[in-house]
């Protein structure tokens, strides 16, 4: 199993264990969550420091 596939399965397993959301939507929610995390990891720091680093 590839890395992304394993991460998606882990997210869905977590949603299953927590009994969060409708069972039929958990896979799609896992894909969306992974995509958001991946996007932030790739682009989140390129914009420069955030407001909290100006103290």
PDB file of C-alpha atoms in Angstrom:
ATOM      1  CA  UNK A   1       0.000   0.000   0.000  1.00  0.00           C
ATOM      2  CA  UNK A   2       1.368   3.419  -0.933  1.00  0.00           C
ATOM      3  CA  UNK A   3       1.970   6.229   1.522  1.00  0.00           C
ATOM      4  CA  UNK A   4      -1.048   8.300   0.542  1.00  0.00           C
ATOM      5  CA  UNK A   5      -3.295   5.268   0.476  1.00  0.00           C
ATOM      6  CA  UNK A   6      -2.179   4.338   3.997  1.00  0.00           C
ATOM      7  CA  UNK A   7      -2.746   7.880   5.287  1.00  0.00           C
ATOM      8  CA  UNK A   8      -6.223   7.991   3.747  1.00  0.00           C
ATOM      9  CA  UNK A   9      -7.043   4.610   5.278  1.00  0.00           C
ATOM     10  CA  UNK A  10      -5.797   5.827   8.675  1.00  0.00           C
ATOM     11  CA  UNK A  11      -7.957   8.956   8.483  1.00  0.00           C
ATOM     12  CA  UNK A  12     -10.998   6.895   7.556  1.00  0.00           C
ATOM     13  CA  UNK A  13     -10.228   4.385  10.334  1.00  0.00           C
ATOM     14  CA  UNK A  14     -10.069   7.261  12.814  1.00  0.00           C
ATOM     15  CA  UNK A  15     -13.416   8.590  11.642  1.00  0.00           C
ATOM     16  CA  UNK A  16     -14.859   5.071  11.898  1.00  0.00           C
ATOM     17  CA  UNK A  17     -13.522   4.602  15.445  1.00  0.00           C
ATOM     18  CA  UNK A  18     -14.851   7.996  16.518  1.00  0.00           C
ATOM     19  CA  UNK A  19     -18.142   7.285  14.714  1.00  0.00           C
ATOM     20  CA  UNK A  20     -17.890  10.741  13.147  1.00  0.00           C
ATOM     21  CA  UNK A  21     -20.028  11.771  10.206  1.00  0.00           C
ATOM     22  CA  UNK A  22     -22.157   9.520   8.038  1.00  0.00           C
ATOM     23  CA  UNK A  23     -20.379   6.275   7.139  1.00  0.00           C
ATOM     24  CA  UNK A  24     -20.935   6.890   3.421  1.00  0.00           C
ATOM     25  CA  UNK A  25     -19.076  10.235   3.550  1.00  0.00           C
ATOM     26  CA  UNK A  26     -16.010   9.249   5.569  1.00  0.00           C
ATOM     27  CA  UNK A  27     -13.821   8.264   2.623  1.00  0.00           C
ATOM     28  CA  UNK A  28     -14.521  11.541   0.813  1.00  0.00           C
ATOM     29  CA  UNK A  29     -13.941  13.502   4.027  1.00  0.00           C
ATOM     30  CA  UNK A  30     -10.613  11.725   4.465  1.00  0.00           C
ATOM     31  CA  UNK A  31      -9.559  12.696   0.949  1.00  0.00           C
ATOM     32  CA  UNK A  32     -10.510  16.329   1.589  1.00  0.00           C
ATOM     33  CA  UNK A  33      -8.692  16.396   4.936  1.00  0.00           C
ATOM     34  CA  UNK A  34      -5.557  14.921   3.398  1.00  0.00           C
ATOM     35  CA  UNK A  35      -5.671  17.386   0.499  1.00  0.00           C
ATOM     36  CA  UNK A  36      -5.958  20.322   2.905  1.00  0.00           C
ATOM     37  CA  UNK A  37      -3.044  19.103   5.023  1.00  0.00           C
ATOM     38  CA  UNK A  38      -0.934  18.411   1.953  1.00  0.00           C
ATOM     39  CA  UNK A  39      -1.673  21.848   0.500  1.00  0.00           C
ATOM     40  CA  UNK A  40      -0.760  23.576   3.770  1.00  0.00           C
ATOM     41  CA  UNK A  41       2.441  21.562   4.064  1.00  0.00           C
ATOM     42  CA  UNK A  42       3.460  22.529   0.542  1.00  0.00           C
ATOM     43  CA  UNK A  43       2.415  26.185   0.503  1.00  0.00           C
ATOM     44  CA  UNK A  44       1.682  27.335   4.041  1.00  0.00           C
ATOM     45  CA  UNK A  45       5.159  28.641   4.829  1.00  0.00           C
ATOM     46  CA  UNK A  46       5.865  30.268   1.473  1.00  0.00           C
ATOM     47  CA  UNK A  47       3.752  33.301   2.324  1.00  0.00           C
ATOM     48  CA  UNK A  48       6.148  34.357   5.070  1.00  0.00           C
ATOM     49  CA  UNK A  49       5.726  34.593   8.803  1.00  0.00           C
ATOM     50  CA  UNK A  50       2.257  34.934  10.211  1.00  0.00           C
ATOM     51  CA  UNK A  51       0.991  37.573  12.634  1.00  0.00           C
ATOM     52  CA  UNK A  52       2.033  35.576  15.702  1.00  0.00           C
ATOM     53  CA  UNK A  53       5.717  35.827  14.745  1.00  0.00           C
ATOM     54  CA  UNK A  54       5.734  39.649  14.869  1.00  0.00           C
ATOM     55  CA  UNK A  55       5.767  39.832  18.683  1.00  0.00           C
TER      56      UNK A  55
END
